[in-house]
Coordinates of C-alpha atoms in Angstrom, one line a residue:
X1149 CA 111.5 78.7 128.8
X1150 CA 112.8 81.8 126.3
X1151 CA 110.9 81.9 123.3
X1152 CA 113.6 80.2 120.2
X1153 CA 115.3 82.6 117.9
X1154 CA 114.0 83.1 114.2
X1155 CA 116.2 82.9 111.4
X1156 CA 115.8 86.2 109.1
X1157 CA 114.6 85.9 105.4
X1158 CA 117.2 85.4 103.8
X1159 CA 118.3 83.4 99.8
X1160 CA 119.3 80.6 102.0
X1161 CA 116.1 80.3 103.9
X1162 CA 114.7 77.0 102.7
X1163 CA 111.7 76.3 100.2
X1164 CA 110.6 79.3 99.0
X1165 CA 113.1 80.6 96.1
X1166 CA 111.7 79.8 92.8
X1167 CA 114.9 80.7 90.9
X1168 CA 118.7 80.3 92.0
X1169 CA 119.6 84.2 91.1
X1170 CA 117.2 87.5 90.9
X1171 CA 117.0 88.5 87.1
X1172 CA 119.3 91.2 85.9
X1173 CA 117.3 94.3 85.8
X1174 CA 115.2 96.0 83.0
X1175 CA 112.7 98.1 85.2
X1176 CA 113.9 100.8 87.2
X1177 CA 110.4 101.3 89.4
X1178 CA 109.8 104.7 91.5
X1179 CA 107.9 104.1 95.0
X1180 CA 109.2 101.1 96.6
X1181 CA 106.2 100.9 98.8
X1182 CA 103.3 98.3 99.7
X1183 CA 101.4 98.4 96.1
X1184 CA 104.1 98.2 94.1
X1185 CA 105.7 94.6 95.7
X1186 CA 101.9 92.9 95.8
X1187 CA 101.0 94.2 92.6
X1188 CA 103.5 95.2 89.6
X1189 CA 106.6 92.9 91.5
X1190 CA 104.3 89.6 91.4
X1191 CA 103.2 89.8 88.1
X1192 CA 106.9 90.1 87.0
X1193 CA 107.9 87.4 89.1
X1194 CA 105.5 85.5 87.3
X1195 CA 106.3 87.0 84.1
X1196 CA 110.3 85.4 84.9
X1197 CA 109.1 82.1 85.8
X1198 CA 107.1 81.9 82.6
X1199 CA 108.9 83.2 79.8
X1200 CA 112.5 84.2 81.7
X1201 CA 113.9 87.1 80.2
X1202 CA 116.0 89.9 81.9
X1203 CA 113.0 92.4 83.5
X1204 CA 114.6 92.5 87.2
X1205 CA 113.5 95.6 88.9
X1206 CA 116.0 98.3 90.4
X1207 CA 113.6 99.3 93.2
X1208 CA 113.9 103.3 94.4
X1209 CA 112.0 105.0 97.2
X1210 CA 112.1 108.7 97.3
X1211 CA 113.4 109.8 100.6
X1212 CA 112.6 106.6 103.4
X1213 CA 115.2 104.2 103.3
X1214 CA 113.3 101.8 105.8
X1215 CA 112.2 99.3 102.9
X1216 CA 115.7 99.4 100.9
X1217 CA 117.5 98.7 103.7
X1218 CA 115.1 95.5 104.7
X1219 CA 115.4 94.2 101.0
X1220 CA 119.0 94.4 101.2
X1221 CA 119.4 93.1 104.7
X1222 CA 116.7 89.6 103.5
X1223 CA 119.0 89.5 100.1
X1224 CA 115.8 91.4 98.2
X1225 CA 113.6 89.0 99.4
X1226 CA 109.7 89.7 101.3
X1227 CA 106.7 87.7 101.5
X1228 CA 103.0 88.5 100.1
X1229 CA 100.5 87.5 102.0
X1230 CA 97.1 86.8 100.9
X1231 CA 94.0 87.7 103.1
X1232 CA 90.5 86.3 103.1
X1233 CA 88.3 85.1 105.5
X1234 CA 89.3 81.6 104.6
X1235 CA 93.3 81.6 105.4
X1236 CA 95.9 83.2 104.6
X1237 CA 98.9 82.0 101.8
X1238 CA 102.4 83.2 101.1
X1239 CA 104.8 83.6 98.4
X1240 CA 108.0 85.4 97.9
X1241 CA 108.5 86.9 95.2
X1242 CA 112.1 87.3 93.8
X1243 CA 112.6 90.1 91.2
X1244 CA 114.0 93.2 92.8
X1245 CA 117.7 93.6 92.0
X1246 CA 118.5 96.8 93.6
X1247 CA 117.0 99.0 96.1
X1248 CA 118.0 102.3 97.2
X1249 CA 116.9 105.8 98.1
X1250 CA 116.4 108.7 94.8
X1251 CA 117.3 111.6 98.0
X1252 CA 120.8 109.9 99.0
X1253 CA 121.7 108.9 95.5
X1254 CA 121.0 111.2 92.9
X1255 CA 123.4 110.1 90.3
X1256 CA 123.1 106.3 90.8
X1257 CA 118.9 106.7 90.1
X1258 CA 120.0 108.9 86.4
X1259 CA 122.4 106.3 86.1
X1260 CA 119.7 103.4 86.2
X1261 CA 117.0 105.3 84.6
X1262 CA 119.8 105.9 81.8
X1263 CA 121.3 102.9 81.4
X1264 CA 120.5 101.1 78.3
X1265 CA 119.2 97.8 79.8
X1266 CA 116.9 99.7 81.8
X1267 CA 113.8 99.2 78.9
X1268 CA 110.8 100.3 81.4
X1269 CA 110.6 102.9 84.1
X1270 CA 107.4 102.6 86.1
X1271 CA 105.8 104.4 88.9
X1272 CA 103.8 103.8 91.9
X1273 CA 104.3 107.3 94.1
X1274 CA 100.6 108.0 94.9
X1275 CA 98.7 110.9 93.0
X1276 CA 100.3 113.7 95.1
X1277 CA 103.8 112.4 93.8
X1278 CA 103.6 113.8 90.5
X1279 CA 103.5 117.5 91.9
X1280 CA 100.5 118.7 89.5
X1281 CA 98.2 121.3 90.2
X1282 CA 94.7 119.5 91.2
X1283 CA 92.8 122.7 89.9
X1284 CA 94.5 122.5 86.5
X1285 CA 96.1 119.3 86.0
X1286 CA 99.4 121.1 84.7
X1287 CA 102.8 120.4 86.4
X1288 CA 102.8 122.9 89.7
X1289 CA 105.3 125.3 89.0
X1290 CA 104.8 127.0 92.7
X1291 CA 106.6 123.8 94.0
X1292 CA 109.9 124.4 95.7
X1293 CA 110.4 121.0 94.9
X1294 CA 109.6 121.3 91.1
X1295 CA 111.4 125.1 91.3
X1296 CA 114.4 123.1 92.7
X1297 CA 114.6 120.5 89.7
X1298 CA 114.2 122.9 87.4
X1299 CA 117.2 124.5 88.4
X1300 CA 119.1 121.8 90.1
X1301 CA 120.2 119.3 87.3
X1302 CA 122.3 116.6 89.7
X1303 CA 119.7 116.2 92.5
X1304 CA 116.2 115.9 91.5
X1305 CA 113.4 115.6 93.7
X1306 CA 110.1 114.7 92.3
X1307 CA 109.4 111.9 90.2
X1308 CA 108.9 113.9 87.1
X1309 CA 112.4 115.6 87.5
X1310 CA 114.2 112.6 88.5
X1311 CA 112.5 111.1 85.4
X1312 CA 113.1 113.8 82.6
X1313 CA 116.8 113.9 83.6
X1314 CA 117.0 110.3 83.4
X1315 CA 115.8 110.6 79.8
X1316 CA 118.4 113.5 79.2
X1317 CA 121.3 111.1 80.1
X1318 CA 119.6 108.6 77.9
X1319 CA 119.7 110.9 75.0
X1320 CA 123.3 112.1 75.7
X1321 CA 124.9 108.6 75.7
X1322 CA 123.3 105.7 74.0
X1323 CA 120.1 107.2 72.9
X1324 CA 117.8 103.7 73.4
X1325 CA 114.1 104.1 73.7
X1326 CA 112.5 103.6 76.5
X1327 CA 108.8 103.2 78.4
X1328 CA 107.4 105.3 81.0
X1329 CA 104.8 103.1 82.8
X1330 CA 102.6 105.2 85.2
X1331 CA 100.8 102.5 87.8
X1332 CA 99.1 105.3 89.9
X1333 CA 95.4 105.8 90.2
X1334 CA 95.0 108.7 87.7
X1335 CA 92.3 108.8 85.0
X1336 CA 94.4 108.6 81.7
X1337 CA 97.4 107.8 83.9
X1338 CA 100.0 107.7 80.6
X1339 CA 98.7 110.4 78.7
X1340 CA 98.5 112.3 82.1
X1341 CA 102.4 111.2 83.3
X1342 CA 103.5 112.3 79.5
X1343 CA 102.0 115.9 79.9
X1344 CA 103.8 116.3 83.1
X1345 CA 107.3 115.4 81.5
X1346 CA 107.0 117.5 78.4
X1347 CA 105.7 120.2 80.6
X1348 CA 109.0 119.6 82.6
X1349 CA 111.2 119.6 79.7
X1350 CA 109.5 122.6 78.0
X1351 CA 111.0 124.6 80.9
X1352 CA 114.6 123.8 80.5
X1353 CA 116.8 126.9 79.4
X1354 CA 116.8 127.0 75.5
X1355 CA 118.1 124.5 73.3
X1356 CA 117.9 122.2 76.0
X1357 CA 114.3 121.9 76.4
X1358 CA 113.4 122.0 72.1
X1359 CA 116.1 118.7 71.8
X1360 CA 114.6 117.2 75.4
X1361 CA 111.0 117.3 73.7
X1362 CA 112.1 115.9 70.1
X1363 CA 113.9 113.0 71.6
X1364 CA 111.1 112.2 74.2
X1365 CA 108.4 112.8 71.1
X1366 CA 110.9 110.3 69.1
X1367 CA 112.0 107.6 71.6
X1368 CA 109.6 107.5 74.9
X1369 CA 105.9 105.9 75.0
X1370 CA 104.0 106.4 77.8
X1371 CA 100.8 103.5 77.9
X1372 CA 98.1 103.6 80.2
X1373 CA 97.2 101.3 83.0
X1374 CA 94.7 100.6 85.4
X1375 CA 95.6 98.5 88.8
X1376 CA 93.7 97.4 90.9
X1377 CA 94.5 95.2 94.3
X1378 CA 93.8 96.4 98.0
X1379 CA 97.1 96.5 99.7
X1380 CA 97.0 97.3 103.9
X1381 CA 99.9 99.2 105.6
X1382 CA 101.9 96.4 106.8
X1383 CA 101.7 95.8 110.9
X1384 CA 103.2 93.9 113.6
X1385 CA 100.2 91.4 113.4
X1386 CA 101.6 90.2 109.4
X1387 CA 105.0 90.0 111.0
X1388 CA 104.1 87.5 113.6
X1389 CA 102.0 85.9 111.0
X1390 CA 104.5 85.4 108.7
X1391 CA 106.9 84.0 111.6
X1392 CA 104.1 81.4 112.7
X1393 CA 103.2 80.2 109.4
X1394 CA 106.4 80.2 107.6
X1395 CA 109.0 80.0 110.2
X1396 CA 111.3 82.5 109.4
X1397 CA 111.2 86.8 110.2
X1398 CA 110.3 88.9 107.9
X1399 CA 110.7 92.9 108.5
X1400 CA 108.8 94.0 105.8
X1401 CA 106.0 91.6 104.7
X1402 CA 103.2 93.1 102.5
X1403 CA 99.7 92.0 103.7
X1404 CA 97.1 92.1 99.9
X1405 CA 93.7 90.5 99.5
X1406 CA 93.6 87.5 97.0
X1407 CA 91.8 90.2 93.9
X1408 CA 94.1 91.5 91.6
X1409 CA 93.8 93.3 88.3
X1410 CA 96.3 95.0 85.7
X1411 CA 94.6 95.9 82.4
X1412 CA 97.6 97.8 80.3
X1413 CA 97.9 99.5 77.0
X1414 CA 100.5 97.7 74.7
X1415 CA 102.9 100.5 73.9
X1416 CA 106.2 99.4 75.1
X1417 CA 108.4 100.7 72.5
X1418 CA 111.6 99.1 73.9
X1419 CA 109.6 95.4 74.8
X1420 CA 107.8 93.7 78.5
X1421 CA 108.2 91.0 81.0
X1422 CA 105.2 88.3 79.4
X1423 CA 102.9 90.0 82.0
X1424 CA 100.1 88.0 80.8
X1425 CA 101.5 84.8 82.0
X1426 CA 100.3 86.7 85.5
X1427 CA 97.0 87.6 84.2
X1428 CA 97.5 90.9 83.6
X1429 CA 95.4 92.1 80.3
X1430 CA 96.3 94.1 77.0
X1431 CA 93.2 96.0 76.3
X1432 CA 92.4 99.3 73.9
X1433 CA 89.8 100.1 76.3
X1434 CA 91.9 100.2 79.3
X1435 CA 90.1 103.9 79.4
X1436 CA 87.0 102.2 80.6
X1437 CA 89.0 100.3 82.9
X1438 CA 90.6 102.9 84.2
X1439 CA 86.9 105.0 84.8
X1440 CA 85.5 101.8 86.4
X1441 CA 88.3 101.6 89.3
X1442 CA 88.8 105.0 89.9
X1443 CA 85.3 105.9 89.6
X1444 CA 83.1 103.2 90.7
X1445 CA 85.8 101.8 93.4
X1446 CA 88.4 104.6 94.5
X1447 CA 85.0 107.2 94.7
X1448 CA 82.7 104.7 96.5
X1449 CA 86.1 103.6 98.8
X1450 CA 86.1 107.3 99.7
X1451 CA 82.8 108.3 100.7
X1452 CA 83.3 104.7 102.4
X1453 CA 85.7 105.4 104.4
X1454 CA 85.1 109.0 105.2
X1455 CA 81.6 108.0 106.6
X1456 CA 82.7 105.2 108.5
X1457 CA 85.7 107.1 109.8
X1458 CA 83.3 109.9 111.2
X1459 CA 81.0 107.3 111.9
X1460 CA 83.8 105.8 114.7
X1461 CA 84.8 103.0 112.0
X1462 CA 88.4 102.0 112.0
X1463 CA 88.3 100.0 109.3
X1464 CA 85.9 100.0 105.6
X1465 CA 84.7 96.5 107.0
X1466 CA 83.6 97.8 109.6
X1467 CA 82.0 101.0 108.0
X1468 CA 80.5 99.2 105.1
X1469 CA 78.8 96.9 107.9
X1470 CA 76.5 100.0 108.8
X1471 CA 73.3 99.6 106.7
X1472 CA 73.4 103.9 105.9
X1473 CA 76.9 103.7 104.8
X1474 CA 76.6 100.8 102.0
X1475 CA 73.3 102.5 101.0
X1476 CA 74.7 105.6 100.3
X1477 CA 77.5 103.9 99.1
X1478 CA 75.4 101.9 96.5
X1479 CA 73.6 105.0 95.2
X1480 CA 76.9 106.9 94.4
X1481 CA 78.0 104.0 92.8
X1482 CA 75.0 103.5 90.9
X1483 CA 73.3 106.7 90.4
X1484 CA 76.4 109.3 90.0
X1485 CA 79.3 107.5 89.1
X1486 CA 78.3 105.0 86.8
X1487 CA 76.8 106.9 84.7
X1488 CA 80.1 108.7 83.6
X1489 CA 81.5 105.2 82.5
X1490 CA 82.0 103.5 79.1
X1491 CA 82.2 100.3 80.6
X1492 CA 84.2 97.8 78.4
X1493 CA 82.8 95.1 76.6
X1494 CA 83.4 92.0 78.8
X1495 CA 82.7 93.9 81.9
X1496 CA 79.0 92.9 83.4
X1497 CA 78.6 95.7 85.9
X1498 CA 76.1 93.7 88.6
X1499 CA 78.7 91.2 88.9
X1500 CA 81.6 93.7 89.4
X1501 CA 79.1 95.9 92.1
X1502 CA 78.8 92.7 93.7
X1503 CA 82.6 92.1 93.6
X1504 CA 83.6 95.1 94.9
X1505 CA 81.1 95.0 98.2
X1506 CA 82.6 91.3 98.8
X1507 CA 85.7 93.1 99.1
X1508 CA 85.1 96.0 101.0
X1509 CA 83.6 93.3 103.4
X1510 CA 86.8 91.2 103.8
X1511 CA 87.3 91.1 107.7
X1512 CA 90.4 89.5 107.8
X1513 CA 92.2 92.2 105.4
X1514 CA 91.0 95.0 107.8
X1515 CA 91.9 97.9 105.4
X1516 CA 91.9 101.4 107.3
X1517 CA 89.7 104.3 106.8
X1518 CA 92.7 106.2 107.6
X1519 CA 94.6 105.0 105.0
X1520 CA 91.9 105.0 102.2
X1521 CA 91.1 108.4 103.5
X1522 CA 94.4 109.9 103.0
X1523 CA 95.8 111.9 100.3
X1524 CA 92.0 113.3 99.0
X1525 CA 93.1 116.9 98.1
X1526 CA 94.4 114.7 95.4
X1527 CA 92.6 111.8 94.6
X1528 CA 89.0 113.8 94.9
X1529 CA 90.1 115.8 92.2
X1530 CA 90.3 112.7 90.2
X1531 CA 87.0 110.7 90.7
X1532 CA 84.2 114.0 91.3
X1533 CA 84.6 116.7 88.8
X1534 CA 83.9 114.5 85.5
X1535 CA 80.8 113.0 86.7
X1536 CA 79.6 115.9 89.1
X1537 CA 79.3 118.4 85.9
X1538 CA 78.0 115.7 84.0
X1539 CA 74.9 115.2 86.5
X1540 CA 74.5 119.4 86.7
X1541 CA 74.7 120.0 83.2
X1542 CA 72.1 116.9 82.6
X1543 CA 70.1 119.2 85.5
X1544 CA 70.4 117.0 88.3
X1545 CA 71.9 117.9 91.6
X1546 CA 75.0 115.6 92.6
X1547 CA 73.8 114.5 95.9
X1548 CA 75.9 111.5 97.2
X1549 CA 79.4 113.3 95.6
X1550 CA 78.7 116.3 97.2
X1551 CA 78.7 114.3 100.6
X1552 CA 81.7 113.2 99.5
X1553 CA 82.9 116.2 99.0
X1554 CA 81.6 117.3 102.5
X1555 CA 82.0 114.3 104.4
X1556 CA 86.3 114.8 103.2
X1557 CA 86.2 118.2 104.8
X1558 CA 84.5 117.5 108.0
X1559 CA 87.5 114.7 108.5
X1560 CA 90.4 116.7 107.6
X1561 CA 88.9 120.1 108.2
X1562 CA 86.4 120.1 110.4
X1563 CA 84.7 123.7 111.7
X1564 CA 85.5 124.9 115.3
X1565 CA 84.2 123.3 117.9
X1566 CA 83.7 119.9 115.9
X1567 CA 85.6 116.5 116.7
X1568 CA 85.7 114.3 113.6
X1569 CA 87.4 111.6 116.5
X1570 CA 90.4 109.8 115.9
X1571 CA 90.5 108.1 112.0
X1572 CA 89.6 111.0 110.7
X1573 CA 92.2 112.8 112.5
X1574 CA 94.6 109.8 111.4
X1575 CA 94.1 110.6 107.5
X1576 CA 97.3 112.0 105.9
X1577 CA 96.6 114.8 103.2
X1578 CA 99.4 117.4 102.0
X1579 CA 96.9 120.3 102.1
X1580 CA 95.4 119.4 105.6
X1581 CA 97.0 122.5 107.2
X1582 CA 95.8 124.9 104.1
X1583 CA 92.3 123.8 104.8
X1584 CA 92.1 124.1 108.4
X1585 CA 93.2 127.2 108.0
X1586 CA 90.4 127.7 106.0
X1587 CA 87.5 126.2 108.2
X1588 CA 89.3 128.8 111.3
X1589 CA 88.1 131.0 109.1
X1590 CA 84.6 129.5 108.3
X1591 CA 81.7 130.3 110.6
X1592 CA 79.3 127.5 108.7
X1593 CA 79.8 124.7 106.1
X1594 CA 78.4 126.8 103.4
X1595 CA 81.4 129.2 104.0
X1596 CA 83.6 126.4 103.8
X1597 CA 82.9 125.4 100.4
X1598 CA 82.6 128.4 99.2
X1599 CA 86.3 129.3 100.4
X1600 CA 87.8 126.0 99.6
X1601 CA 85.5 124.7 96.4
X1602 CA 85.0 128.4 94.8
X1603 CA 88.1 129.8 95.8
X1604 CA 91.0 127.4 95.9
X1605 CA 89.6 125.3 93.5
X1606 CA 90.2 121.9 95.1
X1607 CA 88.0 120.1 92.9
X1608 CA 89.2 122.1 89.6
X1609 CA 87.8 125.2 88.1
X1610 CA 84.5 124.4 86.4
X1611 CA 83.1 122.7 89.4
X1612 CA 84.5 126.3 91.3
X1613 CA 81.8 127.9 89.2
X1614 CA 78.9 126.0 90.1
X1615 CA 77.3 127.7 93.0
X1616 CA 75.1 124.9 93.3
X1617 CA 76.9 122.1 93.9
X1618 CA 79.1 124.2 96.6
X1619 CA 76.1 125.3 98.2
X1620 CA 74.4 121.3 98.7
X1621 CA 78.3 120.4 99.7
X1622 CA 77.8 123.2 102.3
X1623 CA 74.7 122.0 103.3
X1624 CA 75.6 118.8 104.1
X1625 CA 78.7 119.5 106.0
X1626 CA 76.2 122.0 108.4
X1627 CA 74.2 118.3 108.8
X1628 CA 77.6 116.6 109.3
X1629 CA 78.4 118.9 112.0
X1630 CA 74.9 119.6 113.8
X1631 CA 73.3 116.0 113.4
X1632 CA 76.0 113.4 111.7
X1633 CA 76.8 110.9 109.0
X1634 CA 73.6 109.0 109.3
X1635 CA 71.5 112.2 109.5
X1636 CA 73.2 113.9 106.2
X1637 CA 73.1 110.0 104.2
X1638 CA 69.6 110.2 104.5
X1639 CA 69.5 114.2 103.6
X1640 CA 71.3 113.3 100.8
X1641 CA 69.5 109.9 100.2
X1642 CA 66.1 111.6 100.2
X1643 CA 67.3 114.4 97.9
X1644 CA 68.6 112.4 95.3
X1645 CA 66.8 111.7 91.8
X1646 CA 68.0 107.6 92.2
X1647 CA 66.2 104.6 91.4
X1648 CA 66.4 103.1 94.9
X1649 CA 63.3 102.1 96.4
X1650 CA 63.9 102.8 100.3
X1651 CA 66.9 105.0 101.6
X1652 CA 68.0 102.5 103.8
X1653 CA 67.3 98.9 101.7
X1654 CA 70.3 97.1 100.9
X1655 CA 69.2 95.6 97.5
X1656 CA 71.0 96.9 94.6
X1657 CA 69.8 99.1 92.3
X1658 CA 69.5 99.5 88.4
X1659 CA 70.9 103.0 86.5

């Protein structure tokens, strides 16, 4: 017998619309990917079915049109599923509007971001999209991509230039205000995305960049955010889920544990979707937020997955189930990040430690290493330097973070000779060809930091001036290479000033 036929996803597809029509849009939203549709789409959705209101999202990818094309082809429809050990559930979602591609239609993304019912713009396009210089945190000028923009009015290519000449055809026209929401793992993520644009603007020729900045000044906010929800590549495996359990095909389902967090600054000068009615939270300390996720969880995910990946690990389950890997995890967490933390109020940091490894150990999600390992050129520089100089100016050598540090070169830039095996190899990272260049060059680990740390100044330029911390990150990626991750945890372990009783227990410890 041939297997029957499933009907697509599709408005008419029985039982799961919650409204009639999608909402007519308010939110243009840069980076169409995986985060954005379990995370910022649900809590609209919910938002809608609370409160109504017109907050539909115009949905834009950058230069893939694999997703727009799905949403359009399943009438801008797609199923989260929710992971755990216990079962899986399933929801669809339906707020997306539009969805297109910003690299095939130039002048219809200005046209949203510059319509006047577009109140919010909001990004999620990974650190590396806002094309800033890691060493400096100032818009990267050397881009050909930022050089083009600059020059190129009609066809921008970054996020930041398809943004600022969004705002310019704002200004011309109707002149409304708007929001630019940043949803991207960046410490001070609003402050950060508003330095970019006025550093864009500042460039324009003449007048045009002094009445850019006095109308962005006058009629943009830009509030902070921290999100926080882990969100898998989709796979064939969530597809033939979602076909078993819900009886229809879905091309693009996005696979998200049951956790979520949004804790947002209230500065939307042109109004919000009722985001609370999803549990997000408006906070004044969403700083502390912000330090705890990308601090305490992206920094510990990292040296995470980049131990378990050299460790053979395909997945931070399965790297967090070796004993040496959720120590050391546990004293970076403890001993070197959360130090550098003003953690908020209502935040009791045992209980969030706890919550985090119960994450990390959800089997049925099966996050990657690969996939949290990508992309460090960037995030790195956003989770090390802050409390790394804190530690050496207090005196104390940062131990665990510069494993961290070593542990990320010996997967994407490993010395000759040396096989980091195959999820290392898998991580994606834009300056992965720069830094094996570098270790071609490099005769020892200690020569490697020296020319990528000290030199090109991947984790900015006052941690390129501390000869010591380069030299223990050199250190330990010599012990990476001769004797491997368990060997250099317990180097580092046995080095490091913490308050754990046994280098290998897997009690907690106290700061």
């Amino acid at each position: 017998m041939g297997t029957p036929s499933i009907t697509p996803l599709n408005s008419g597809t029985p039982g799961i619309l919650r409204r009639t029509s999608a909402p007519a849009p308010g939110i243009v939203h840069l980076g169409l990917g995986n985060f954005h549709r379990a995370h910022q789409a649900v809590y609209t959705d919910s938002a809608i079915e609370a409160h109504g209101g017109d907050w539909g999202i115009i949905g834009v990818s950058n230069r893939s049109s694999a997703i727009a094309d799905a949403l359009r082809a399943q009438d801008m429809l797609y199923t989260v599923v929710e992971i755990s050990p216990e079962g899986s559930a399933f929801s669809v979602p339906r707020v997306h509007s539009e969805a297109f591609t910003a690299a095939g239609n130039p002048e219809r993304l200005r046209a949203a971001i510059g319509a006047a019912q577009t109140r919010i713009v909001s990004l999620t396009v990974t650190e590396s999209g806002y094309t800033y210089s890691p060493a400096t945190g100032s818009l990267n000028l050397n881009d050909p991509a930022v050089q083009h923009d600059l020059l190129v009015s009609g066809s921008p290519r970054t996020p930041i230039g398809q943004i600022v000449r969004g705002l310019q055809q704002r200004a011309r026209t109707h002149g409304e205000p708007v929001t630019i929401l940043s949803c991207d793992n960046l410490a001070d993520n609003g402050h950060h995305t508003r330095r970019l644009v006025r550093e864009f603007a500042s460039r324009l020729p003449g007048k045009e960049a002094a009445e850019t900045l006095d109308w962005i000044d006058a009629r943009v906010t830009f509030p902070s955010s921290m999100v926080d929800r882990i969100v898998p590549a989709t796979t064939e495996h969530y597809r033939r889920l979602v076909a078993g359990s819900c009886g229809y095909s879905d091309r693009i389902p996005v696979p998200a544990e049951p956790f979520t967090m949004w804790i947002v600054e209230d500065d939307f000068i042109a109004g919000r979707p009722a985001w609370e009615a999803g549990g997000a939270v408006f906070s004044d300390e969403v700083a502390g937020y912000e330090q705890l996720k990308v601090r305490l969880l992206n920094g510990t995910h990292s040296l995470i997955a980049y131990l378990g990946a050299l460790s053979g690990a395909a997945t931070i389950p399965d790297s967090v189930a070796h004993p040496f890997i959720e120590q050391a995890a546990r004293s970076v967490l403890r001993g070197e990040y959360l130090p550098s933390v003003s953690v908020p109020a209502d935040v009791d940091v045992d209980a969030y430690e706890e919550q985090l490894f119960s994450r990390w150990r959800n089997t049925a999600l099966g996050h990657r290493s690969s996939q949290v390992g990508s992309d460090g050129s960037v995030k790195l520089r956003q989770r090390i330097p802050v409390p790394a100089l804190q530690m050496l100016d207090a005196g104390r050598m940062p131990h665990l973070l510069a494993l961290t540090t070593a542990a990320y070169l010996t997967c994407v830039a490993p010395l000759a000779g040396f096989d980091a095996g195959k999820h290392a190899a898998a991580m994606d990272d834009p300056a992965r060809a720069l830094l094996a260049g570098l270790a071609a060059r490099s005769s020892s680990g200690r020569e490697l930091a020296e020319r990528v740390l000290a030199k090109h100044h991947l984790l900015g330029e006052e941690l390129a001036a501390r000869a010591d911390f380069i030299e223990r990150t050199g250190e330990l990626i010599d012990t990476l290479h001769a004797h491997g991750p368990l060997a250099a945890v317990a180097e580092a372990e046995s080095s490091a000033d913490l308050l754990h009783a046994s280098p290998f227990a897997t009690s907690k410890g106290t700061p």
